[in-house]
PDB file of C-alpha atoms and ligand atoms in Angstrom:
ATOM      1  CA  MET A   1       0.000   0.000   0.000  1.00  0.00           C
ATOM      2  CA  ILE A   2       1.266   3.453  -0.885  1.00  0.00           C
ATOM      3  CA  ASP A   3       0.584   5.898   1.971  1.00  0.00           C
ATOM      4  CA  ALA A   4      -2.159   5.597   4.595  1.00  0.00           C
ATOM      5  CA  GLY A   5      -3.871   8.969   4.751  1.00  0.00           C
ATOM      6  CA  LEU A   6      -7.283   7.714   5.807  1.00  0.00           C
ATOM      7  CA  SER A   7      -8.059   6.028   9.115  1.00  0.00           C
ATOM      8  CA  CYS A   8      -7.363   2.318   9.242  1.00  0.00           C
ATOM      9  CA  ARG A   9     -11.065   1.589   9.493  1.00  0.00           C
ATOM     10  CA  GLU A  10     -11.833   3.669   6.402  1.00  0.00           C
ATOM     11  CA  LEU A  11      -8.928   2.183   4.439  1.00  0.00           C
ATOM     12  CA  PHE A  12     -10.159  -1.326   5.190  1.00  0.00           C
ATOM     13  CA  ARG A  13     -13.739  -0.388   4.349  1.00  0.00           C
ATOM     14  CA  ARG A  14     -12.708   1.003   0.985  1.00  0.00           C
ATOM     15  CA  MET A  15     -10.445  -1.900   0.157  1.00  0.00           C
ATOM     16  CA  GLN A  16     -13.328  -4.262   0.817  1.00  0.00           C
ATOM     17  CA  LEU A  17     -15.642  -2.149  -1.374  1.00  0.00           C
ATOM     18  CA  ALA A  18     -13.091  -2.548  -4.158  1.00  0.00           C
ATOM     19  CA  GLY A  19     -12.976  -6.304  -3.563  1.00  0.00           C
ATOM     20  CA  GLU A  20      -9.541  -6.294  -1.958  1.00  0.00           C
ATOM     21  CA  ASP A  21      -8.607  -8.039   1.282  1.00  0.00           C
ATOM     22  CA  PRO A  22      -6.559  -5.803   3.642  1.00  0.00           C
ATOM     23  CA  GLY A  23      -5.022  -8.966   5.096  1.00  0.00           C
ATOM     24  CA  THR A  24      -3.090  -9.474   1.854  1.00  0.00           C
ATOM     25  CA  LEU A  25      -1.068  -6.279   2.318  1.00  0.00           C
ATOM     26  CA  ASP A  26       2.631  -6.966   2.863  1.00  0.00           C
ATOM     27  CA  ALA A  27       3.934  -3.478   3.548  1.00  0.00           C
ATOM     28  CA  ILE A  28       3.176   0.246   3.484  1.00  0.00           C
ATOM     29  CA  VAL A  29       5.484   2.550   1.538  1.00  0.00           C
ATOM     30  CA  VAL A  30       5.326   6.236   2.429  1.00  0.00           C
ATOM     31  CA  THR A  31       5.781   9.085  -0.067  1.00  0.00           C
ATOM     32  CA  HIS A  32       6.150  11.847   2.539  1.00  0.00           C
ATOM     33  CA  GLU A  33       5.109  12.802   6.046  1.00  0.00           C
ATOM     34  CA  HIS A  34       2.215  15.178   5.360  1.00  0.00           C
ATOM     35  CA  GLN A  35      -0.855  14.358   7.380  1.00  0.00           C
ATOM     36  CA  ASP A  36      -3.065  13.476   4.411  1.00  0.00           C
ATOM     37  CA  HIS A  37      -0.619  10.642   3.663  1.00  0.00           C
ATOM     38  CA  VAL A  38       0.048   9.214   7.134  1.00  0.00           C
ATOM     39  CA  ASN A  39      -3.068   9.716   9.270  1.00  0.00           C
ATOM     40  CA  GLY A  40      -3.855   6.009   9.493  1.00  0.00           C
ATOM     41  CA  LEU A  41      -0.291   4.802   9.194  1.00  0.00           C
ATOM     42  CA  SER A  42       0.606   3.469  12.623  1.00  0.00           C
ATOM     43  CA  VAL A  43      -2.796   1.931  13.352  1.00  0.00           C
ATOM     44  CA  THR A  44      -2.854   0.168   9.981  1.00  0.00           C
ATOM     45  CA  ALA A  45       0.718  -1.104  10.226  1.00  0.00           C
ATOM     46  CA  ARG A  46       0.120  -2.385  13.764  1.00  0.00           C
ATOM     47  CA  LYS A  47      -3.184  -4.023  12.968  1.00  0.00           C
ATOM     48  CA  LEU A  48      -1.700  -5.890  10.007  1.00  0.00           C
ATOM     49  CA  ASP A  49       1.703  -6.345  11.681  1.00  0.00           C
ATOM     50  CA  ILE A  50       3.496  -5.241   8.519  1.00  0.00           C
ATOM     51  CA  PRO A  51       6.619  -3.127   7.931  1.00  0.00           C
ATOM     52  CA  VAL A  52       6.585   0.517   6.883  1.00  0.00           C
ATOM     53  CA  TYR A  53       9.079   1.720   4.277  1.00  0.00           C
ATOM     54  CA  PHE A  54      10.287   5.326   4.586  1.00  0.00           C
ATOM     55  CA  THR A  55      13.300   7.339   3.656  1.00  0.00           C
ATOM     56  CA  GLU A  56      15.183   8.059   6.869  1.00  0.00           C
ATOM     57  CA  ALA A  57      14.407  11.800   6.656  1.00  0.00           C
ATOM     58  CA  THR A  58      10.695  11.107   6.169  1.00  0.00           C
ATOM     59  CA  HIS A  59      10.685   8.713   9.122  1.00  0.00           C
ATOM     60  CA  ARG A  60      12.323  11.349  11.324  1.00  0.00           C
ATOM     61  CA  ALA A  61       9.853  13.992  10.176  1.00  0.00           C
ATOM     62  CA  TRP A  62       6.955  11.621  10.815  1.00  0.00           C
ATOM     63  CA  MET A  63       8.271  10.954  14.341  1.00  0.00           C
ATOM     64  CA  ARG A  64       8.464  14.697  15.002  1.00  0.00           C
ATOM     65  CA  TRP A  65       4.846  14.995  13.847  1.00  0.00           C
ATOM     66  CA  ILE A  66       3.527  12.072  15.875  1.00  0.00           C
ATOM     67  CA  LEU A  67       5.477  12.917  19.044  1.00  0.00           C
ATOM     68  CA  PRO A  68       4.965  16.690  19.252  1.00  0.00           C
ATOM     69  CA  ARG A  69       4.516  16.909  23.021  1.00  0.00           C
ATOM     70  CA  ARG A  70       6.901  14.165  24.029  1.00  0.00           C
ATOM     71  CA  GLN A  71       9.786  16.060  22.537  1.00  0.00           C
ATOM     72  CA  MET A  72      12.103  17.662  25.076  1.00  0.00           C
ATOM     73  CA  THR A  73      15.391  19.394  24.621  1.00  0.00           C
ATOM     74  CA  TYR A  74      18.273  18.141  26.711  1.00  0.00           C
ATOM     75  CA  ALA A  75      18.149  21.325  28.797  1.00  0.00           C
ATOM     76  CA  GLU A  76      14.423  20.833  29.472  1.00  0.00           C
ATOM     77  CA  TRP A  77      15.016  17.227  30.448  1.00  0.00           C
ATOM     78  CA  LEU A  78      17.772  18.202  32.899  1.00  0.00           C
ATOM     79  CA  GLU A  79      15.535  20.879  34.383  1.00  0.00           C
ATOM     80  CA  ARG A  80      12.735  18.368  34.896  1.00  0.00           C
ATOM     81  CA  CYS A  81      15.156  15.984  36.645  1.00  0.00           C
ATOM     82  CA  ARG A  82      16.263  18.787  38.964  1.00  0.00           C
ATOM     83  CA  GLN A  83      12.663  19.626  39.812  1.00  0.00           C
ATOM     84  CA  GLN A  84      11.797  16.001  40.526  1.00  0.00           C
ATOM     85  CA  ALA A  85      14.884  15.610  42.717  1.00  0.00           C
ATOM     86  CA  ALA A  86      13.966  18.774  44.636  1.00  0.00           C
ATOM     87  CA  GLU A  87      10.414  17.502  45.156  1.00  0.00           C
ATOM     88  CA  ARG A  88      11.681  14.178  46.470  1.00  0.00           C
ATOM     89  CA  GLN A  89      14.103  15.979  48.776  1.00  0.00           C
ATOM     90  CA  ALA A  90      11.285  18.160  50.091  1.00  0.00           C
ATOM     91  CA  GLU A  91       9.179  15.064  50.770  1.00  0.00           C
ATOM     92  CA  ALA A  92      12.078  13.359  52.521  1.00  0.00           C
ATOM     93  CA  ASP A  93      12.735  16.449  54.652  1.00  0.00           C
ATOM     94  CA  ALA A  94       9.055  16.623  55.579  1.00  0.00           C
ATOM     95  CA  SER A  95       9.024  12.939  56.608  1.00  0.00           C
ATOM     96  CA  ALA A  96      12.190  13.389  58.689  1.00  0.00           C
ATOM     97  CA  GLU A  97      10.610  16.284  60.555  1.00  0.00           C
ATOM     98  CA  GLU A  98       7.665  14.042  61.382  1.00  0.00           C
ATOM     99  CA  GLY A  99      10.116  11.573  62.911  1.00  0.00           C
ATOM    100  CA  GLN A 100       9.602   8.843  60.305  1.00  0.00           C
ATOM    101  CA  GLN A 101      12.569   6.754  59.226  1.00  0.00           C
ATOM    102  CA  ASP A 102      12.133   6.611  55.453  1.00  0.00           C
ATOM    103  CA  GLU A 103      14.708   5.026  53.196  1.00  0.00           C
ATOM    104  CA  PRO A 104      17.002   7.816  52.052  1.00  0.00           C
ATOM    105  CA  GLU A 105      16.400   9.077  48.533  1.00  0.00           C
ATOM    106  CA  THR A 106      19.618   8.596  46.669  1.00  0.00           C
ATOM    107  CA  GLU A 107      18.390   8.881  43.112  1.00  0.00           C
ATOM    108  CA  SER A 108      19.120  12.540  42.543  1.00  0.00           C
ATOM    109  CA  ALA A 109      22.845  12.079  41.952  1.00  0.00           C
ATOM    110  CA  GLU A 110      22.258   9.025  39.753  1.00  0.00           C
ATOM    111  CA  VAL A 111      19.726  10.845  37.619  1.00  0.00           C
ATOM    112  CA  ALA A 112      22.320  13.384  36.568  1.00  0.00           C
ATOM    113  CA  ALA A 113      24.808  10.627  35.797  1.00  0.00           C
ATOM    114  CA  ALA A 114      22.261   8.847  33.614  1.00  0.00           C
ATOM    115  CA  ALA A 115      21.572  11.947  31.552  1.00  0.00           C
ATOM    116  CA  PRO A 116      23.651  11.104  28.452  1.00  0.00           C
ATOM    117  CA  GLU A 117      21.443   8.101  27.783  1.00  0.00           C
ATOM    118  CA  THR A 118      18.425  10.276  27.084  1.00  0.00           C
ATOM    119  CA  PRO A 119      18.598  11.797  23.637  1.00  0.00           C
ATOM    120  CA  ALA A 120      17.051  15.148  22.756  1.00  0.00           C
ATOM    121  CA  GLU A 121      15.929  13.662  19.441  1.00  0.00           C
ATOM    122  CA  PRO A 122      13.998  10.418  19.189  1.00  0.00           C
ATOM    123  CA  VAL A 123      16.210   7.496  18.348  1.00  0.00           C
ATOM    124  CA  THR A 124      15.341   6.512  14.791  1.00  0.00           C
ATOM    125  CA  ASP A 125      18.071   4.109  13.798  1.00  0.00           C
ATOM    126  CA  ARG A 126      16.372   1.323  15.681  1.00  0.00           C
ATOM    127  CA  PRO A 127      12.586   1.036  15.989  1.00  0.00           C
ATOM    128  CA  PRO A 128      11.138   1.707  19.413  1.00  0.00           C
ATOM    129  CA  THR A 129       9.826  -1.425  21.066  1.00  0.00           C
ATOM    130  CA  ARG A 130       7.221  -0.097  23.457  1.00  0.00           C
ATOM    131  CA  LYS A 131       3.681  -0.468  22.151  1.00  0.00           C
ATOM    132  CA  GLU A 132       2.520   2.567  24.133  1.00  0.00           C
ATOM    133  CA  ASP A 133       4.877   4.747  22.133  1.00  0.00           C
ATOM    134  CA  PRO A 134       2.750   6.351  19.358  1.00  0.00           C
ATOM    135  CA  SER A 135       5.713   6.160  16.996  1.00  0.00           C
ATOM    136  CA  TRP A 136       6.105   2.411  17.521  1.00  0.00           C
ATOM    137  CA  LEU A 137       5.781   0.393  14.324  1.00  0.00           C
ATOM    138  CA  PRO A 138       6.091  -3.377  13.848  1.00  0.00           C
ATOM    139  CA  ALA A 139       9.100  -2.793  11.585  1.00  0.00           C
ATOM    140  CA  VAL A 140      10.712   0.160   9.839  1.00  0.00           C
ATOM    141  CA  GLU A 141      12.639  -0.231   6.595  1.00  0.00           C
ATOM    142  CA  TYR A 142      14.611   2.605   5.064  1.00  0.00           C
ATOM    143  CA  PHE A 143      14.948   3.230   1.360  1.00  0.00           C
ATOM    144  CA  GLU A 144      16.704   5.972  -0.576  1.00  0.00           C
ATOM    145  CA  SER A 145      15.358   7.944  -3.474  1.00  0.00           C
ATOM    146  CA  GLY A 146      16.907   6.696  -6.713  1.00  0.00           C
ATOM    147  CA  LYS A 147      17.675   3.252  -5.270  1.00  0.00           C
ATOM    148  CA  PRO A 148      15.171   0.570  -6.284  1.00  0.00           C
ATOM    149  CA  PHE A 149      14.206  -2.082  -3.766  1.00  0.00           C
ATOM    150  CA  ARG A 150      11.899  -5.057  -3.711  1.00  0.00           C
ATOM    151  CA  ILE A 151       8.872  -6.020  -1.630  1.00  0.00           C
ATOM    152  CA  GLY A 152       7.725  -9.559  -2.384  1.00  0.00           C
ATOM    153  CA  ASP A 153       7.449  -9.740  -6.163  1.00  0.00           C
ATOM    154  CA  ILE A 154       7.146  -5.966  -6.638  1.00  0.00           C
ATOM    155  CA  ASP A 155      10.121  -3.858  -7.689  1.00  0.00           C
ATOM    156  CA  VAL A 156       9.792  -0.396  -6.183  1.00  0.00           C
ATOM    157  CA  SER A 157      11.647   2.568  -7.690  1.00  0.00           C
ATOM    158  CA  PRO A 158      11.412   5.713  -5.575  1.00  0.00           C
ATOM    159  CA  PHE A 159      12.204   9.037  -7.224  1.00  0.00           C
ATOM    160  CA  THR A 160      12.518  12.533  -5.778  1.00  0.00           C
ATOM    161  CA  ILE A 161       9.647  14.958  -6.327  1.00  0.00           C
ATOM    162  CA  PRO A 162       9.613  18.741  -5.721  1.00  0.00           C
ATOM    163  CA  HIS A 163       7.367  19.236  -2.665  1.00  0.00           C
ATOM    164  CA  ASP A 164       7.697  20.983   0.688  1.00  0.00           C
ATOM    165  CA  ALA A 165       8.292  17.888   2.803  1.00  0.00           C
ATOM    166  CA  ALA A 166      11.463  16.385   4.323  1.00  0.00           C
ATOM    167  CA  ASP A 167      12.313  13.954   1.513  1.00  0.00           C
ATOM    168  CA  PRO A 168       9.260  13.421  -0.713  1.00  0.00           C
ATOM    169  CA  VAL A 169       9.166  10.725  -3.383  1.00  0.00           C
ATOM    170  CA  GLY A 170       7.001   9.278  -6.116  1.00  0.00           C
ATOM    171  CA  PHE A 171       7.125   5.614  -7.056  1.00  0.00           C
ATOM    172  CA  VAL A 172       7.249   3.346 -10.056  1.00  0.00           C
ATOM    173  CA  LEU A 173       6.138  -0.172  -9.137  1.00  0.00           C
ATOM    174  CA  GLN A 174       7.016  -2.988 -11.469  1.00  0.00           C
ATOM    175  CA  THR A 175       5.483  -6.440 -11.299  1.00  0.00           C
ATOM    176  CA  GLU A 176       4.339  -9.143 -13.719  1.00  0.00           C
ATOM    177  CA  GLY A 177       5.561  -7.083 -16.660  1.00  0.00           C
ATOM    178  CA  LEU A 178       3.504  -4.047 -15.674  1.00  0.00           C
ATOM    179  CA  ARG A 179       4.793  -0.640 -14.628  1.00  0.00           C
ATOM    180  CA  LEU A 180       2.638   1.522 -12.362  1.00  0.00           C
ATOM    181  CA  GLY A 181       3.605   5.176 -11.819  1.00  0.00           C
ATOM    182  CA  PHE A 182       2.561   7.274  -8.821  1.00  0.00           C
ATOM    183  CA  ALA A 183       3.222  11.002  -8.776  1.00  0.00           C
ATOM    184  CA  THR A 184       1.192  13.264  -6.505  1.00  0.00           C
ATOM    185  CA  ASP A 185       2.210  16.212  -4.324  1.00  0.00           C
ATOM    186  CA  LEU A 186       4.628  17.880  -6.688  1.00  0.00           C
ATOM    187  CA  GLY A 187       4.958  21.550  -7.501  1.00  0.00           C
ATOM    188  CA  TYR A 188       5.950  20.864 -11.099  1.00  0.00           C
ATOM    189  CA  ILE A 189       7.216  17.952 -13.176  1.00  0.00           C
ATOM    190  CA  PRO A 190      11.020  18.122 -13.359  1.00  0.00           C
ATOM    191  CA  PRO A 191      13.075  16.138 -15.894  1.00  0.00           C
ATOM    192  CA  ASN A 192      13.817  13.265 -13.470  1.00  0.00           C
ATOM    193  CA  VAL A 193      10.076  12.674 -12.973  1.00  0.00           C
ATOM    194  CA  LYS A 194       9.389  12.886 -16.705  1.00  0.00           C
ATOM    195  CA  SER A 195      11.966  10.210 -17.367  1.00  0.00           C
ATOM    196  CA  GLN A 196      10.587   7.962 -14.589  1.00  0.00           C
ATOM    197  CA  LEU A 197       7.098   8.173 -16.067  1.00  0.00           C
ATOM    198  CA  LYS A 198       8.052   6.507 -19.365  1.00  0.00           C
ATOM    199  CA  ASN A 199       6.584   3.146 -20.398  1.00  0.00           C
ATOM    200  CA  ILE A 200       4.014   3.242 -17.641  1.00  0.00           C
ATOM    201  CA  ASN A 201       0.929   1.014 -17.917  1.00  0.00           C
ATOM    202  CA  LEU A 202      -1.029   2.745 -15.200  1.00  0.00           C
ATOM    203  CA  LEU A 203      -0.304   6.345 -14.310  1.00  0.00           C
ATOM    204  CA  LEU A 204      -1.649   7.995 -11.172  1.00  0.00           C
ATOM    205  CA  LEU A 205      -0.999  11.707 -11.556  1.00  0.00           C
ATOM    206  CA  GLU A 206      -1.834  14.694  -9.400  1.00  0.00           C
ATOM    207  CA  SER A 207      -4.376  17.165 -10.789  1.00  0.00           C
ATOM    208  CA  ASN A 208      -4.723  19.251  -7.660  1.00  0.00           C
ATOM    209  CA  HIS A 209      -6.315  22.574  -8.453  1.00  0.00           C
ATOM    210  CA  ASP A 210      -7.836  24.845 -10.993  1.00  0.00           C
ATOM    211  CA  LEU A 211      -5.706  27.985 -11.059  1.00  0.00           C
ATOM    212  CA  GLU A 212      -8.654  30.397 -11.078  1.00  0.00           C
ATOM    213  CA  MET A 213     -10.498  28.569  -8.307  1.00  0.00           C
ATOM    214  CA  LEU A 214      -7.350  28.616  -6.198  1.00  0.00           C
ATOM    215  CA  ARG A 215      -6.707  32.316  -6.811  1.00  0.00           C
ATOM    216  CA  ASP A 216     -10.333  33.274  -6.021  1.00  0.00           C
ATOM    217  CA  GLY A 217     -10.805  30.617  -3.340  1.00  0.00           C
ATOM    218  CA  PRO A 218     -10.905  30.669   0.463  1.00  0.00           C
ATOM    219  CA  TYR A 219      -7.269  29.890   1.294  1.00  0.00           C
ATOM    220  CA  PRO A 220      -5.130  32.606   2.917  1.00  0.00           C
ATOM    221  CA  TRP A 221      -2.628  34.235   0.576  1.00  0.00           C
ATOM    222  CA  SER A 222       0.339  32.439   2.141  1.00  0.00           C
ATOM    223  CA  VAL A 223      -1.272  29.042   1.582  1.00  0.00           C
ATOM    224  CA  LYS A 224      -2.175  29.944  -2.011  1.00  0.00           C
ATOM    225  CA  GLN A 225       1.466  30.888  -2.579  1.00  0.00           C
ATOM    226  CA  ARG A 226       2.576  27.574  -1.109  1.00  0.00           C
ATOM    227  CA  VAL A 227       0.235  25.516  -3.289  1.00  0.00           C
ATOM    228  CA  LEU A 228       1.276  27.436  -6.408  1.00  0.00           C
ATOM    229  CA  SER A 229       4.988  27.277  -5.656  1.00  0.00           C
ATOM    230  CA  ARG A 230       7.587  24.962  -7.188  1.00  0.00           C
ATOM    231  CA  VAL A 231       7.271  22.757  -4.084  1.00  0.00           C
ATOM    232  CA  GLY A 232       3.477  22.850  -3.887  1.00  0.00           C
ATOM    233  CA  HIS A 233       0.916  20.973  -5.952  1.00  0.00           C
ATOM    234  CA  LEU A 234       0.312  20.254  -9.628  1.00  0.00           C
ATOM    235  CA  SER A 235      -2.522  22.240 -11.232  1.00  0.00           C
ATOM    236  CA  ASN A 236      -4.980  20.820 -13.765  1.00  0.00           C
ATOM    237  CA  ASP A 237      -3.166  22.872 -16.409  1.00  0.00           C
ATOM    238  CA  ALA A 238       0.267  21.570 -15.405  1.00  0.00           C
ATOM    239  CA  ALA A 239      -0.950  17.953 -15.462  1.00  0.00           C
ATOM    240  CA  ALA A 240      -2.530  18.575 -18.887  1.00  0.00           C
ATOM    241  CA  GLU A 241       0.648  20.229 -20.114  1.00  0.00           C
ATOM    242  CA  PHE A 242       2.604  17.105 -19.206  1.00  0.00           C
ATOM    243  CA  LEU A 243       0.053  14.838 -20.906  1.00  0.00           C
ATOM    244  CA  SER A 244       0.111  16.842 -24.127  1.00  0.00           C
ATOM    245  CA  THR A 245       3.893  17.218 -24.371  1.00  0.00           C
ATOM    246  CA  ASP A 246       6.315  14.945 -22.482  1.00  0.00           C
ATOM    247  CA  TYR A 247       4.040  12.003 -21.743  1.00  0.00           C
ATOM    248  CA  ASP A 248       4.701   9.034 -24.034  1.00  0.00           C
ATOM    249  CA  GLY A 249       1.095   7.814 -24.192  1.00  0.00           C
ATOM    250  CA  GLN A 250       1.838   4.265 -23.056  1.00  0.00           C
ATOM    251  CA  ALA A 251      -0.633   4.034 -20.162  1.00  0.00           C
ATOM    252  CA  ALA A 252      -3.833   2.041 -20.546  1.00  0.00           C
ATOM    253  CA  TYR A 253      -5.173   3.982 -17.583  1.00  0.00           C
ATOM    254  CA  ILE A 254      -4.495   7.472 -16.308  1.00  0.00           C
ATOM    255  CA  ILE A 255      -5.907   8.276 -12.890  1.00  0.00           C
ATOM    256  CA  LEU A 256      -6.162  11.928 -11.918  1.00  0.00           C
ATOM    257  CA  ALA A 257      -5.647  12.102  -8.169  1.00  0.00           C
ATOM    258  CA  HIS A 258      -5.157  14.351  -5.141  1.00  0.00           C
ATOM    259  CA  LEU A 259      -7.893  16.744  -6.334  1.00  0.00           C
ATOM    260  CA  SER A 260      -8.446  19.645  -3.948  1.00  0.00           C
ATOM    261  CA  GLU A 261     -11.931  19.830  -2.478  1.00  0.00           C
ATOM    262  CA  ASN A 262     -11.772  23.619  -2.174  1.00  0.00           C
ATOM    263  CA  ASN A 263      -9.941  24.586  -5.321  1.00  0.00           C
ATOM    264  CA  ASN A 264     -11.018  22.097  -7.943  1.00  0.00           C
ATOM    265  CA  LEU A 265     -13.987  20.384  -9.528  1.00  0.00           C
ATOM    266  CA  PRO A 266     -13.747  16.889 -10.998  1.00  0.00           C
ATOM    267  CA  GLU A 267     -15.212  18.166 -14.288  1.00  0.00           C
ATOM    268  CA  LEU A 268     -12.502  20.821 -14.589  1.00  0.00           C
ATOM    269  CA  ALA A 269      -9.717  18.300 -13.992  1.00  0.00           C
ATOM    270  CA  ARG A 270     -11.283  15.881 -16.447  1.00  0.00           C
ATOM    271  CA  VAL A 271     -11.825  18.476 -19.179  1.00  0.00           C
ATOM    272  CA  ALA A 272      -8.233  19.720 -18.944  1.00  0.00           C
ATOM    273  CA  ALA A 273      -6.783  16.188 -19.182  1.00  0.00           C
ATOM    274  CA  ASP A 274      -9.281  15.104 -21.866  1.00  0.00           C
ATOM    275  CA  ARG A 275      -8.349  18.076 -23.984  1.00  0.00           C
ATOM    276  CA  ALA A 276      -4.666  17.236 -23.623  1.00  0.00           C
ATOM    277  CA  LEU A 277      -5.204  13.579 -24.536  1.00  0.00           C
ATOM    278  CA  SER A 278      -7.454  14.309 -27.506  1.00  0.00           C
ATOM    279  CA  SER A 279      -4.836  16.649 -28.909  1.00  0.00           C
ATOM    280  CA  ARG A 280      -2.730  13.598 -29.787  1.00  0.00           C
ATOM    281  CA  ALA A 281      -4.298  10.756 -31.755  1.00  0.00           C
ATOM    282  CA  SER A 282      -1.918   8.261 -30.149  1.00  0.00           C
ATOM    283  CA  LEU A 283      -3.425   8.984 -26.731  1.00  0.00           C
ATOM    284  CA  LEU A 284      -7.055   8.310 -27.572  1.00  0.00           C
ATOM    285  CA  SER A 285      -6.873   4.770 -26.221  1.00  0.00           C
ATOM    286  CA  ASN A 286      -5.772   6.000 -22.790  1.00  0.00           C
ATOM    287  CA  ARG A 287      -8.625   5.602 -20.346  1.00  0.00           C
ATOM    288  CA  LEU A 288      -9.038   8.525 -17.985  1.00  0.00           C
ATOM    289  CA  LEU A 289     -10.288   7.951 -14.416  1.00  0.00           C
ATOM    290  CA  LEU A 290     -10.764  10.361 -11.533  1.00  0.00           C
ATOM    291  CA  ALA A 291      -9.901   9.409  -7.966  1.00  0.00           C
ATOM    292  CA  SER A 292     -12.510  10.742  -5.542  1.00  0.00           C
ATOM    293  CA  GLN A 293     -11.817  11.653  -1.927  1.00  0.00           C
ATOM    294  CA  HIS A 294     -14.909   9.842  -0.756  1.00  0.00           C
ATOM    295  CA  GLU A 295     -15.144   6.536  -2.531  1.00  0.00           C
ATOM    296  CA  PRO A 296     -12.760   3.989  -3.961  1.00  0.00           C
ATOM    297  CA  LEU A 297     -12.279   3.397  -7.650  1.00  0.00           C
ATOM    298  CA  GLU A 298     -13.137  -0.035  -8.901  1.00  0.00           C
ATOM    299  CA  ALA A 299     -10.226  -2.425  -8.918  1.00  0.00           C
ATOM    300  CA  ILE A 300      -8.340  -2.279 -12.209  1.00  0.00           C
ATOM    301  CA  ALA A 301      -7.404  -5.526 -13.888  1.00  0.00           C
ATOM    302  CA  PHE A 302      -4.987  -5.914 -16.793  1.00  0.00           C
TER     303      PHE A 302
HETATM  304 ZN1  LIG B   1       2.086  16.774   0.651  1.00  0.00          ZN
HETATM  305 ZN1  LIG B   2      -0.911  15.311  -0.133  1.00  0.00          ZN
END
């Protein structure tokens, strides 16, 4: 499974609607740490007891997101130890005054000595083992952009995409002679992505917003700037531009995905892509599908 942005319950419900058994999933591969891609990640991975594949930077960023309040700087940690030691001392003093013979508290000196063991950053080079830790996952596997790896009988090729996350990637999955391309959350389509998306049998491509709807829409100016930027999201026009120029026309299916609910309409995304495809006779056999935020597409069989 690529990303887990919905809750585990909803992911399972939608897989079942599409005739797929969640129990057959072997792993989750993560494109980047933004919330709409990882909301159901830990629950799903735990429930299925399957590994999660990240780049190391994405894993670290995800840990920072999931552990916002558990984070402490070293100085804060030391300060807390001092406070706790002082409280214990005060309790001991109070008991002594009452004439009770408590065991002496000797921890305060040891606490300071133990300090180097507690890191300011979460330890990410080995997975945490405690189930109560929200960042605990059954297994974490690291991959690097540009270095293909294999999960079962699927070859996974991660490639860098321009997006404002720690280390965002798209994927080409190759199995049984088919190549599936996934590219969402990218501000534009750079040459490395264009070359990855060659000879693809099924292409899932972002068609995030209509430029006019975004400009006139409800988002604050700073957010509009972010979406429009080179590390934001792909507009309907930019997706269409790719389809009418650099795309090689090899896909039997093109799925427009990651449509904004506020700044796009499915018809606008479809019309832009349709126009691009119909401009080249060789693309007329490409079937265009739209991914909705609220219901699954039917399973696609080759
Ligand atoms: Zn994103
Ligand atoms: Zn996203």
